[in-house]
Amino acid sequence: MSEPYDPYLPRAGSSSGNGAPPVPGAGNAKTAAIQAQIDDTVGIMRENITKVAERGERLDSLQDKTDNLAVSAQGFRRGANRVRKVCNMVHAPPSSLANSIDSFQNMW
């Protein structure tokens, strides 16, 4: 019975898996190249994590500014409504002002 195929394990005494005799130092060069790629990838991932953290801080700051703007907009709207109502009262014809006072008194 034969062993199951595994491309990552060398076959019967061969380091390359193709039946050629092992080359001295070839494994170390391949290992060093793979380790260099891993180190580059780790460096890139660390940069990405740093950038994500900075982006999160900027998003938090933007959210705070948005909340402050919403509060300011509500205050502006209330103030504008008050000014509009006062202007309507000032420029209202006397008969409509009297009707408003009468209806207000009838409520109580």
N, CA, C and O of each residue as an XYZ file, in Angstrom:
432
protein
N       0.851     -1.169      0.000
C       0.000      0.000      0.000
C       0.896      1.231      0.000
O       1.883      1.286      0.734
N       0.557      2.211     -0.816
C       1.398      3.405     -0.918
C       0.911      4.477      0.045
O      -0.218      4.445      0.534
N       1.795      5.418      0.294
C       1.457      6.525      1.194
C       0.601      7.547      0.451
O       0.726      7.669     -0.768
N      -0.276      8.293      1.157
C      -1.086      9.318      0.486
C      -0.198     10.445     -0.036
O       0.856     10.738      0.527
N      -0.643     11.062     -1.109
C       0.119     12.140     -1.731
C      -0.004     13.408     -0.899
O      -1.104     13.829     -0.538
N       1.125     14.000     -0.605
C       1.172     15.289      0.082
C       2.261     16.113     -0.585
O       3.441     15.789     -0.453
N       1.887     17.185     -1.307
C       2.895     17.952     -2.049
C       3.885     18.676     -1.140
O       4.915     19.155     -1.615
N       3.598     18.761      0.132
C       4.474     19.499      1.036
C       5.507     18.604      1.724
O       6.408     19.098      2.402
N       5.378     17.316      1.552
C       6.339     16.387      2.141
C       7.230     15.825      1.043
O       6.733     15.446     -0.018
N       8.542     15.765      1.279
C       9.429     15.191      0.258
C       9.184     13.692      0.126
O       8.779     13.019      1.073
N       9.441     13.195     -1.077
C       9.234     11.770     -1.342
C      10.515     10.997     -1.065
O      11.604     11.469     -1.390
N      10.405      9.890     -0.507
C      11.439      8.879     -0.294
C      12.862      9.379     -0.433
O      13.553      9.009     -1.383
N      13.313     10.203      0.482
C      14.707     10.624      0.527
C      15.058     11.786     -0.371
O      16.220     12.191     -0.388
N      14.125     12.349     -1.120
C      14.413     13.478     -2.012
C      13.946     14.765     -1.357
O      12.833     14.819     -0.832
N      14.776     15.805     -1.376
C      14.366     17.069     -0.763
C      13.550     17.907     -1.716
O      12.799     18.775     -1.271
N      13.668     17.682     -3.013
C      12.927     18.488     -3.975
C      11.634     17.828     -4.393
O      10.759     18.496     -4.944
N      11.486     16.553     -4.152
C      10.252     15.872     -4.489
C      10.217     15.406     -5.932
O       9.245     14.763     -6.329
N      11.240     15.702     -6.745
C      11.222     15.308     -8.143
C      12.225     14.207     -8.455
O      12.441     13.908     -9.629
N      12.837     13.601     -7.471
C      13.768     12.520     -7.670
C      15.199     12.970     -7.872
O      16.093     12.126     -7.939
N      15.453     14.261     -7.971
C      16.810     14.771     -8.162
C      17.527     14.745     -6.822
O      16.890     14.830     -5.772
N      18.839     14.630     -6.853
C      19.566     14.640     -5.586
C      19.471     16.004     -4.919
O      19.407     17.018     -5.615
N      19.462     16.059     -3.597
C      19.348     17.342     -2.902
C      20.556     18.228     -3.181
O      21.695     17.766     -3.238
N      20.264     19.531     -3.355
C      21.312     20.524     -3.591
C      21.646     21.161     -2.251
O      20.755     21.670     -1.571
N      22.929     21.139     -1.857
C      23.274     21.740     -0.566
C      23.011     23.246     -0.574
O      23.373     23.929     -1.532
N      22.395     23.761      0.464
C      22.139     25.202      0.604
C      20.891     25.676     -0.113
O      20.453     26.802      0.123
N      20.294     24.858     -0.986
C      19.098     25.282     -1.715
C      17.925     25.457     -0.760
O      17.125     26.379     -0.918
N      17.821     24.584      0.219
C      16.738     24.703      1.197
C      16.871     25.964      2.018
O      15.867     26.604      2.328
N      18.079     26.335      2.376
C      18.287     27.555      3.155
C      17.925     28.791      2.352
O      17.351     29.734      2.897
N      18.253     28.803      1.059
C      17.922     29.957      0.215
C      16.412     30.086      0.058
O      15.860     31.183      0.131
N      15.752     28.952     -0.158
C      14.291     28.983     -0.282
C      13.651     29.428      1.026
O      12.720     30.234      1.033
N      14.153     28.900      2.115
C      13.627     29.274      3.427
C      13.833     30.754      3.691
O      12.946     31.427      4.215
N      15.008     31.263      3.327
C      15.285     32.688      3.533
C      14.376     33.545      2.666
O      13.905     34.592      3.111
N      14.121     33.112      1.424
C      13.239     33.872      0.532
C      11.814     33.885      1.073
O      11.145     34.918      1.068
N      11.364     32.734      1.537
C      10.010     32.660      2.099
C       9.915     33.501      3.366
O       8.916     34.186      3.584
N      10.941     33.453      4.195
C      10.931     34.248      5.430
C      10.913     35.736      5.106
O      10.253     36.512      5.797
N      11.641     36.145      4.049
C      11.636     37.556      3.642
C      10.242     37.972      3.188
O       9.787     39.071      3.504
N       9.561     37.094      2.446
C       8.194     37.398      2.020
C       7.260     37.495      3.221
O       6.397     38.371      3.276
N       7.433     36.610      4.163
C       6.605     36.646      5.374
C       6.854     37.937      6.146
O       5.912     38.571      6.620
N       8.121     38.325      6.274
C       8.448     39.564      6.988
C       7.845     40.774      6.285
O       7.332     41.681      6.941
N       7.904     40.792      4.932
C       7.296     41.893      4.181
C       5.787     41.935      4.412
O       5.206     43.003      4.605
N       5.169     40.767      4.390
C       3.721     40.695      4.595
C       3.344     41.160      6.000
O       2.362     41.881      6.176
N       4.114     40.751      6.983
C       3.851     41.174      8.370
C       3.987     42.687      8.484
O       3.176     43.333      9.148
N       5.004     43.258      7.845
C       5.182     44.714      7.874
C       4.009     45.437      7.242
O       3.531     46.440      7.773
N       3.543     44.930      6.105
C       2.397     45.542      5.427
C       1.150     45.438      6.297
O       0.379     46.394      6.390
N       0.945     44.298      6.931
C      -0.228     44.129      7.790
C      -0.174     45.067      8.989
O      -1.203     45.606      9.398
N       1.002     45.267      9.552
C       1.119     46.202     10.681
C       0.801     47.626     10.239
O       0.138     48.372     10.960
N       1.279     48.001      9.044
C       0.945     49.329      8.517
C      -0.561     49.460      8.329
O      -1.143     50.495      8.653
N      -1.191     48.410      7.806
C      -2.637     48.442      7.598
C      -3.388     48.582      8.918
O      -4.369     49.321      8.999
N      -2.938     47.884      9.941
C      -3.587     47.981     11.252
C      -3.455     49.395     11.803
O      -4.405     49.935     12.370
N      -2.283     49.994     11.638
C      -2.078     51.373     12.088
C      -3.001     52.323     11.333
O      -3.606     53.214     11.927
N      -3.104     52.128     10.027
C      -3.968     52.992      9.216
C      -5.434     52.834      9.604
O      -6.176     53.815      9.635
N      -5.856     51.603      9.901
C      -7.244     51.368     10.321
C      -7.521     52.073     11.643
O      -8.591     52.657     11.819
N      -6.573     52.025     12.571
C      -6.751     52.700     13.860
C      -6.852     54.211     13.660
O      -7.695     54.864     14.276
N      -5.992     54.770     12.798
C      -6.047     56.208     12.530
C      -7.369     56.576     11.865
O      -7.961     57.609     12.178
N      -7.827     55.729     10.949
C      -9.098     55.986     10.275
C     -10.241     55.970     11.285
O     -11.156     56.789     11.202
N     -10.192     55.040     12.239
C     -11.223     54.977     13.273
C     -11.255     56.238     14.114
O     -12.327     56.723     14.476
N     -10.068     56.775     14.428
C     -10.005     58.019     15.199
C     -10.610     59.168     14.398
O     -11.343     59.993     14.944
N     -10.302     59.219     13.102
C     -10.859     60.290     12.266
C     -12.373     60.149     12.142
O     -13.093     61.148     12.130
N     -12.860     58.904     12.048
C     -14.303     58.692     11.976
C     -14.986     59.111     13.271
O     -16.074     59.686     13.237
N     -14.365     58.831     14.407
C     -14.922     59.261     15.692
C     -14.992     60.778     15.764
O     -15.986     61.337     16.229
N     -13.941     61.443     15.306
C     -13.918     62.904     15.305
C     -15.018     63.451     14.397
O     -15.705     64.410     14.750
N     -15.178     62.838     13.232
C     -16.214     63.276     12.304
C     -17.603     63.059     12.896
O     -18.494     63.887     12.707
N     -17.791     61.955     13.609
C     -19.081     61.691     14.248
C     -19.386     62.754     15.306
O     -20.522     63.220     15.401
N     -18.395     63.137     16.094
C     -18.586     64.186     17.100
C     -18.968     65.504     16.442
O     -19.872     66.197     16.908
N     -18.281     65.848     15.361
C     -18.597     67.096     14.654
C     -20.006     67.049     14.076
O     -20.718     68.053     14.090
N     -20.412     65.891     13.570
C     -21.755     65.737     13.017
C     -22.811     65.908     14.106
O     -23.829     66.565     13.889
N     -22.571     65.324     15.265
C     -23.511     65.473     16.381
C     -23.631     66.937     16.800
O     -24.734     67.428     17.038
N     -22.501     67.631     16.890
C     -22.524     69.048     17.258
C     -23.274     69.872     16.218
O     -24.014     70.792     16.568
N     -23.086     69.547     14.943
C     -23.782     70.264     13.885
C     -25.286     70.035     13.971
O     -26.067     70.960     13.746
N     -25.698     68.813     14.293
C     -27.126     68.514     14.419
C     -27.744     69.308     15.566
O     -28.848     69.833     15.430
N     -27.045     69.399     16.689
C     -27.544     70.174     17.833
C     -27.649     71.649     17.456
O     -28.634     72.308     17.790
N     -26.644     72.161     16.768
C     -26.671     73.564     16.345
C     -27.813     73.818     15.371
O     -28.465     74.861     15.433
N     -28.058     72.868     14.471
C     -29.141     73.027     13.502
C     -30.496     73.065     14.205
O     -31.368     73.846     13.825
N     -30.678     72.232     15.222
C     -31.943     72.248     15.961
C     -32.128     73.584     16.674
O     -33.224     74.144     16.668
N     -31.069     74.094     17.283
C     -31.151     75.396     17.949
C     -31.462     76.506     16.964
O     -32.249     77.406     17.258
N     -30.840     76.440     15.791
C     -31.110     77.448     14.767
C     -32.566     77.389     14.326
O     -33.212     78.424     14.164
N     -33.085     76.172     14.130
C     -34.468     76.026     13.691
C     -35.429     76.589     14.733
O     -36.385     77.281     14.381
N     -35.185     76.301     16.014
C     -36.058     76.838     17.067
C     -36.011     78.362     17.088
O     -37.045     79.024     17.181
N     -34.806     78.908     17.000
C     -34.672     80.365     16.995
C     -35.351     80.993     15.795
O     -35.992     82.036     15.917
N     -35.215     80.363     14.627
C     -35.850     80.885     13.417
C     -37.366     80.832     13.544
O     -38.055     81.744     13.087
N     -37.891     79.784     14.154
C     -39.345     79.701     14.353
C     -39.828     80.797     15.293
O     -40.882     81.392     15.069
N     -39.058     81.064     16.349
C     -39.444     82.149     17.264
C     -39.457     83.496     16.545
O     -40.387     84.289     16.699
N     -38.417     83.739     15.765
C     -38.349     85.008     15.027
C     -39.512     85.104     14.052
O     -40.124     86.165     13.928
N     -39.828     84.015     13.356
C     -40.937     84.022     12.403
C     -42.259     84.325     13.106
O     -43.071     85.104     12.607
N     -42.467     83.705     14.264
C     -43.718     83.938     14.988
C     -43.822     85.378     15.471
O     -44.890     85.986     15.408
N     -42.705     85.920     15.953
C     -42.720     87.313     16.411
C     -42.997     88.242     15.241
O     -43.776     89.187     15.365
N     -42.361     87.977     14.103
C     -42.597     88.822     12.926
C     -44.040     88.720     12.466
O     -44.633     89.718     12.057
N     -44.610     87.523     12.528
C     -46.010     87.369     12.142
C     -46.915     88.141     13.089
O     -47.910     88.722     12.655
N     -46.588     88.157     14.370
C     -47.401     88.898     15.334
C     -47.279     90.399     15.102
O     -48.257     91.137     15.220
N     -46.068     90.842     14.771
C     -45.854     92.277     14.567
C     -46.564     92.752     13.317
O     -47.135     93.843     13.296
N     -46.531     91.939     12.274
C     -47.110     92.349     10.991
C     -48.538     91.851     10.795
O     -49.107     92.031      9.719
N     -49.120     91.236     11.803
C     -50.475     90.712     11.674
C     -51.467     91.865     11.723
O     -51.255     92.833     12.453
N     -52.544     91.774     10.956
C     -53.582     92.811     11.037
C     -54.236     92.788     12.423
O     -54.321     91.733     13.051
N     -54.682     93.912     12.883
C     -55.245     93.986     14.238
C     -56.406     93.027     14.474
O     -56.553     92.511     15.581
N     -57.225     92.779     13.473
C     -58.372     91.894     13.678
C     -57.910     90.460     13.952
O     -58.498     89.775     14.789
N     -56.882     90.005     13.268
C     -56.421     88.635     13.511
C     -55.758     88.531     14.884
O     -55.815     87.478     15.519
N     -55.130     89.616     15.348
C     -54.532     89.625     16.674
C     -55.626     89.534     17.738
O     -55.484     88.810     18.723
N     -56.702     90.263     17.535
C     -57.814     90.213     18.486
C     -58.439     88.818     18.489
O     -58.783     88.296     19.550
N     -58.585     88.219     17.318
C     -59.146     86.860     17.241
C     -58.245     85.869     17.975
O     -58.734     84.952     18.634
N     -56.950     86.052     17.861
C     -56.012     85.161     18.546
C     -56.140     85.303     20.050
O     -56.113     84.309     20.776
N     -56.282     86.544     20.524
C     -56.415     86.779     21.962
C     -57.726     86.192     22.467
O     -57.760     85.570     23.529
N     -58.815     86.387     21.706
C     -60.110     85.835     22.103
C     -60.059     84.304     22.172
O     -60.558     83.703     23.123
N     -59.461     83.691     21.172
C     -59.410     82.225     21.180
C     -58.529     81.724     22.324
O     -58.787     80.665     22.896
N     -57.496     82.486     22.651
C     -56.632     82.108     23.767
C     -57.402     82.215     25.086
O     -57.291     81.344     25.950
N     -58.182     83.290     25.232
C     -58.947     83.465     26.467
C     -60.044     82.407     26.584
O     -60.376     81.970     27.686
N     -60.601     82.002     25.451
C     -61.652     80.983     25.483
C     -61.103     79.614     25.891
O     -61.832     78.767     26.409
N     -59.812     79.416     25.651
C     -59.202     78.142     26.034
C     -59.157     78.021     27.553
O     -59.237     76.904     28.063
N     -59.033     79.102     28.287
C     -58.905     79.059     29.740
C     -60.213     79.415     30.333
O     -60.349     79.446     31.556
